[in-house]
């Protein structure tokens, strides 16, 4: 199981937390960006992230919880450590336009779906993307409880990938700990995003290893 670590619920300073994640075996740093419109909270801007990740070695898995995600593509594409750039299906009238925009950059593209959004909505997009980010909490805050009702979506996405030879990875975001990871693993996910369970602990590496 691949592990992406979210620093949203950091207890030390942002800089210190990111540096500590960078020293672990995590596969990615999951970077949540919120605009205060798509979700109530607002985080750092792309310019802030550019500075924060300047001397970081890990690759970034960027999760945009923002309306008009197209506005940020160019700037993220200029950052050398971004691997995945993910927009929410619910955040744009024509997600395919933003997907195509990202595909014209060196970045990989992801589509995130809220807990209440059905997989059927994103079926036409699946052939074009590199990651599906299945939200297992309502987007916007760390530390929420895992919603088990989303598990069937992981199974459906896995079946669709096999039937059609698609290439996306299935990642699950929200409420992941050593217990919920088992459910997600059984359903067939390739990656989990975990925040509080790791960054609120005193031993990041131990927590990450318990999710593998
Ligand atoms: C929620 C964010 C998540 C969140 C995960 O809106 O997208 O990435 O930080 O944090 P935990 O693991 O605390 O649910
Ligand atoms: Zn996230």
Tab-separated table of C-alpha atoms and ligand atoms in Angstrom:
chain	number	residue	atom	x	y	z
A	1	UNK	CA	0.000	0.000	0.000
A	2	UNK	CA	1.345	3.416	-0.965
A	3	UNK	CA	1.074	6.121	1.672
A	4	UNK	CA	0.657	9.858	1.090
A	5	UNK	CA	0.892	11.990	4.215
A	6	UNK	CA	-1.329	15.047	4.685
A	7	UNK	CA	0.052	17.803	6.921
A	8	UNK	CA	-3.263	19.670	7.276
A	9	UNK	CA	-3.671	18.771	10.980
A	10	UNK	CA	-0.059	19.557	11.897
A	11	UNK	CA	0.733	20.057	15.593
A	12	UNK	CA	4.237	21.475	15.143
A	13	UNK	CA	4.941	24.324	12.722
A	14	UNK	CA	4.108	23.733	9.070
A	15	UNK	CA	7.799	23.861	8.103
A	16	UNK	CA	8.830	21.418	10.825
A	17	UNK	CA	6.004	18.993	9.989
A	18	UNK	CA	6.836	18.968	6.276
A	19	UNK	CA	10.521	18.442	7.034
A	20	UNK	CA	9.657	15.508	9.311
A	21	UNK	CA	7.431	13.889	6.657
A	22	UNK	CA	10.245	14.357	4.144
A	23	UNK	CA	12.519	12.231	6.363
A	24	UNK	CA	10.112	9.256	6.477
A	25	UNK	CA	9.484	6.454	3.981
A	26	UNK	CA	6.183	8.069	2.833
A	27	UNK	CA	5.594	7.776	-0.904
A	28	UNK	CA	4.182	11.301	-1.257
A	29	UNK	CA	3.416	14.439	0.666
A	30	UNK	CA	-0.297	15.069	0.145
A	31	UNK	CA	-0.807	18.797	-0.195
A	32	UNK	CA	-4.375	19.967	0.477
A	33	UNK	CA	-5.234	23.325	-1.024
A	34	UNK	CA	-8.532	24.974	-0.001
A	35	UNK	CA	-9.899	28.250	-1.319
A	36	UNK	CA	-12.542	29.087	1.300
A	37	UNK	CA	-15.239	28.744	-1.388
A	38	UNK	CA	-15.407	25.097	-2.445
A	39	UNK	CA	-14.874	24.292	1.259
A	40	UNK	CA	-15.186	26.788	4.155
A	41	UNK	CA	-11.515	26.777	5.177
A	42	UNK	CA	-8.683	28.439	3.331
A	43	UNK	CA	-5.098	27.159	3.241
A	44	UNK	CA	-1.862	28.457	1.746
A	45	UNK	CA	-1.684	29.625	-1.866
A	46	UNK	CA	0.388	28.077	-4.677
A	47	UNK	CA	3.022	30.778	-4.126
A	48	UNK	CA	3.297	29.791	-0.442
A	49	UNK	CA	3.600	26.127	-1.355
A	50	UNK	CA	6.296	26.930	-3.870
A	51	UNK	CA	8.402	28.399	-1.048
A	52	UNK	CA	7.521	25.725	1.494
A	53	UNK	CA	8.542	22.832	-0.752
A	54	UNK	CA	11.644	24.414	-2.233
A	55	UNK	CA	14.091	22.179	-0.380
A	56	UNK	CA	11.888	19.114	-0.005
A	57	UNK	CA	12.822	15.855	-1.711
A	58	UNK	CA	9.504	14.013	-1.729
A	59	UNK	CA	7.080	14.180	-4.600
A	60	UNK	CA	3.798	15.993	-4.007
A	61	UNK	CA	0.283	14.676	-4.414
A	62	UNK	CA	-1.701	17.923	-4.683
A	63	UNK	CA	-5.411	17.883	-3.807
A	64	UNK	CA	-7.174	21.073	-4.917
A	65	UNK	CA	-10.389	21.705	-3.004
A	66	UNK	CA	-10.978	24.876	-4.973
A	67	UNK	CA	-13.522	26.335	-7.367
A	68	UNK	CA	-11.937	27.203	-10.728
A	69	UNK	CA	-9.070	24.683	-10.339
A	70	UNK	CA	-7.929	25.718	-13.840
A	71	UNK	CA	-6.564	28.918	-12.277
A	72	UNK	CA	-3.768	27.051	-10.476
A	73	UNK	CA	-2.565	24.585	-13.112
A	74	UNK	CA	0.127	26.760	-14.665
A	75	UNK	CA	1.747	27.628	-11.333
A	76	UNK	CA	1.727	24.039	-10.016
A	77	UNK	CA	3.245	22.867	-13.291
A	78	UNK	CA	6.222	25.141	-12.621
A	79	UNK	CA	6.998	23.346	-9.347
A	80	UNK	CA	9.488	20.563	-9.886
A	81	UNK	CA	8.208	18.269	-7.099
A	82	UNK	CA	4.536	17.979	-8.045
A	83	UNK	CA	3.640	14.555	-9.460
A	84	UNK	CA	-0.167	14.433	-9.196
A	85	UNK	CA	-2.474	17.419	-9.548
A	86	UNK	CA	-6.022	16.512	-8.532
A	87	UNK	CA	-9.209	18.524	-8.993
A	88	UNK	CA	-12.665	17.780	-7.629
A	89	UNK	CA	-15.278	16.557	-10.076
A	90	UNK	CA	-17.771	18.812	-8.236
A	91	UNK	CA	-15.597	21.920	-8.528
A	92	UNK	CA	-15.944	22.725	-12.234
A	93	UNK	CA	-18.697	22.711	-14.864
A	94	UNK	CA	-16.490	20.922	-17.368
A	95	UNK	CA	-13.883	18.882	-15.481
A	96	UNK	CA	-12.625	17.418	-18.773
A	97	UNK	CA	-11.384	20.882	-19.804
A	98	UNK	CA	-9.232	21.128	-16.676
A	99	UNK	CA	-8.057	17.530	-17.117
A	100	UNK	CA	-6.941	18.345	-20.655
A	101	UNK	CA	-5.222	21.468	-19.429
A	102	UNK	CA	-3.227	19.422	-16.881
A	103	UNK	CA	-2.446	16.819	-19.530
A	104	UNK	CA	-0.677	19.525	-21.503
A	105	UNK	CA	1.824	19.885	-18.622
A	106	UNK	CA	4.311	17.270	-17.350
A	107	UNK	CA	2.021	16.586	-14.345
A	108	UNK	CA	-0.161	13.552	-13.775
A	109	UNK	CA	-3.847	14.284	-13.352
A	110	UNK	CA	-6.281	13.131	-10.671
A	111	UNK	CA	-10.022	13.476	-10.165
A	112	UNK	CA	-11.468	13.533	-6.629
A	113	UNK	CA	-15.039	12.593	-5.764
A	114	UNK	CA	-16.983	13.619	-2.665
A	115	UNK	CA	-18.551	10.860	-0.527
A	116	UNK	CA	-21.982	11.445	-2.098
A	117	UNK	CA	-20.761	11.524	-5.725
A	118	UNK	CA	-21.299	8.310	-7.654
A	119	UNK	CA	-18.607	6.681	-9.780
A	120	UNK	CA	-21.015	6.720	-12.758
A	121	UNK	CA	-20.503	10.500	-13.022
A	122	UNK	CA	-16.783	10.165	-13.703
A	123	UNK	CA	-16.879	7.119	-15.995
A	124	UNK	CA	-16.365	9.233	-19.159
A	125	UNK	CA	-13.240	10.760	-17.564
A	126	UNK	CA	-11.563	7.543	-16.442
A	127	UNK	CA	-9.692	6.900	-19.668
A	128	UNK	CA	-7.924	10.270	-19.361
A	129	UNK	CA	-6.686	10.229	-15.787
A	130	UNK	CA	-3.842	8.900	-13.622
A	131	UNK	CA	-5.525	8.901	-10.207
A	132	UNK	CA	-9.011	8.701	-8.704
A	133	UNK	CA	-9.115	10.193	-5.225
A	134	UNK	CA	-12.061	8.670	-3.394
A	135	UNK	CA	-13.022	10.912	-0.480
A	136	UNK	CA	-13.903	8.932	2.630
A	137	UNK	CA	-14.838	12.082	4.565
A	138	UNK	CA	-16.522	15.326	3.544
A	139	UNK	CA	-13.685	17.454	2.130
A	140	UNK	CA	-12.484	20.414	4.140
A	141	UNK	CA	-11.171	19.193	7.482
A	142	UNK	CA	-8.736	16.696	8.936
A	143	UNK	CA	-9.568	14.370	11.803
A	144	UNK	CA	-13.030	13.228	10.668
A	145	UNK	CA	-14.448	9.745	10.884
A	146	UNK	CA	-14.061	7.343	7.933
A	147	UNK	CA	-17.301	6.786	5.957
A	148	UNK	CA	-17.603	3.069	5.201
A	149	UNK	CA	-20.317	3.603	2.571
A	150	UNK	CA	-17.661	4.646	0.045
A	151	UNK	CA	-15.943	1.234	0.003
A	152	UNK	CA	-18.041	-0.078	-2.904
A	153	UNK	CA	-16.653	2.730	-5.082
A	154	UNK	CA	-13.137	1.339	-4.726
A	155	UNK	CA	-14.362	-2.060	-5.908
A	156	UNK	CA	-16.240	-0.521	-8.842
A	157	UNK	CA	-13.221	1.538	-9.892
A	158	UNK	CA	-11.017	-1.536	-9.744
A	159	UNK	CA	-13.432	-3.517	-11.922
A	160	UNK	CA	-13.716	-0.704	-14.452
A	161	UNK	CA	-9.930	-0.451	-14.646
A	162	UNK	CA	-9.571	-4.157	-15.288
A	163	UNK	CA	-12.370	-4.326	-17.872
A	164	UNK	CA	-11.089	-1.335	-19.840
A	165	UNK	CA	-7.329	-1.439	-19.274
A	166	UNK	CA	-7.333	1.985	-17.665
A	167	UNK	CA	-4.219	3.274	-15.937
A	168	UNK	CA	-5.340	5.252	-12.881
A	169	UNK	CA	-4.368	4.485	-9.310
A	170	UNK	CA	-7.129	4.404	-6.695
A	171	UNK	CA	-6.358	6.553	-3.670
A	172	UNK	CA	-8.539	7.036	-0.591
A	173	UNK	CA	-8.530	10.218	1.510
A	174	UNK	CA	-9.934	10.843	4.989
A	175	UNK	CA	-10.126	9.073	8.333
A	176	UNK	CA	-7.386	6.566	7.508
A	177	UNK	CA	-5.765	4.766	10.448
A	178	UNK	CA	-4.496	1.231	11.163
A	179	UNK	CA	-8.100	-0.068	11.327
A	180	UNK	CA	-9.777	1.672	8.387
A	181	UNK	CA	-6.791	0.946	6.139
A	182	UNK	CA	-7.690	-2.751	6.314
A	183	UNK	CA	-11.124	-2.109	4.782
A	184	UNK	CA	-9.625	0.023	2.048
A	185	UNK	CA	-6.943	-2.554	1.302
A	186	UNK	CA	-9.497	-5.334	1.056
A	187	UNK	CA	-11.591	-3.259	-1.366
A	188	UNK	CA	-8.532	-2.847	-3.623
A	189	UNK	CA	-7.096	0.656	-3.145
A	190	UNK	CA	-3.517	1.359	-4.260
A	191	UNK	CA	-2.839	4.341	-2.018
A	192	UNK	CA	-4.128	5.935	1.170
A	193	UNK	CA	-3.888	9.540	2.269
A	194	UNK	CA	-3.459	9.850	6.003
A	195	UNK	CA	-3.170	13.024	8.058
A	196	UNK	CA	-4.012	13.175	11.774
A	197	UNK	CA	-3.086	9.547	12.399
A	198	UNK	CA	0.485	10.403	11.393
A	199	UNK	CA	1.162	14.076	12.089
A	200	UNK	CA	-0.499	14.089	15.486
A	201	UNK	CA	1.681	11.162	16.592
A	202	UNK	CA	5.204	11.183	18.036
A	203	UNK	CA	6.521	8.584	15.595
A	204	UNK	CA	5.606	9.284	11.966
A	205	UNK	CA	7.542	6.300	10.590
A	206	UNK	CA	5.880	3.801	12.901
A	207	UNK	CA	2.401	5.055	11.908
A	208	UNK	CA	3.254	4.983	8.201
A	209	UNK	CA	4.512	1.421	8.467
A	210	UNK	CA	1.297	0.327	10.174
A	211	UNK	CA	-0.586	1.392	7.022
A	212	UNK	CA	1.530	-0.500	4.486
B	1	LIG	C1	-9.724	16.436	3.995
B	1	LIG	C2	-8.385	16.385	3.346
B	1	LIG	C3	-7.549	15.246	3.804
B	1	LIG	C4	-7.261	15.274	5.267
B	1	LIG	C5	-6.948	13.900	5.747
B	1	LIG	O1	-10.493	17.385	3.389
B	1	LIG	O2	-8.508	16.267	1.960
B	1	LIG	O3	-6.386	15.104	3.029
B	1	LIG	O4	-6.230	16.135	5.607
B	1	LIG	O5	-6.764	13.976	7.103
B	1	LIG	P1	-7.214	12.837	8.116
B	1	LIG	O6	-6.338	11.650	7.869
B	1	LIG	O7	-6.991	13.485	9.432
B	1	LIG	O8	-8.668	12.533	7.852
B	2	LIG	ZN1	-6.754	15.641	0.785
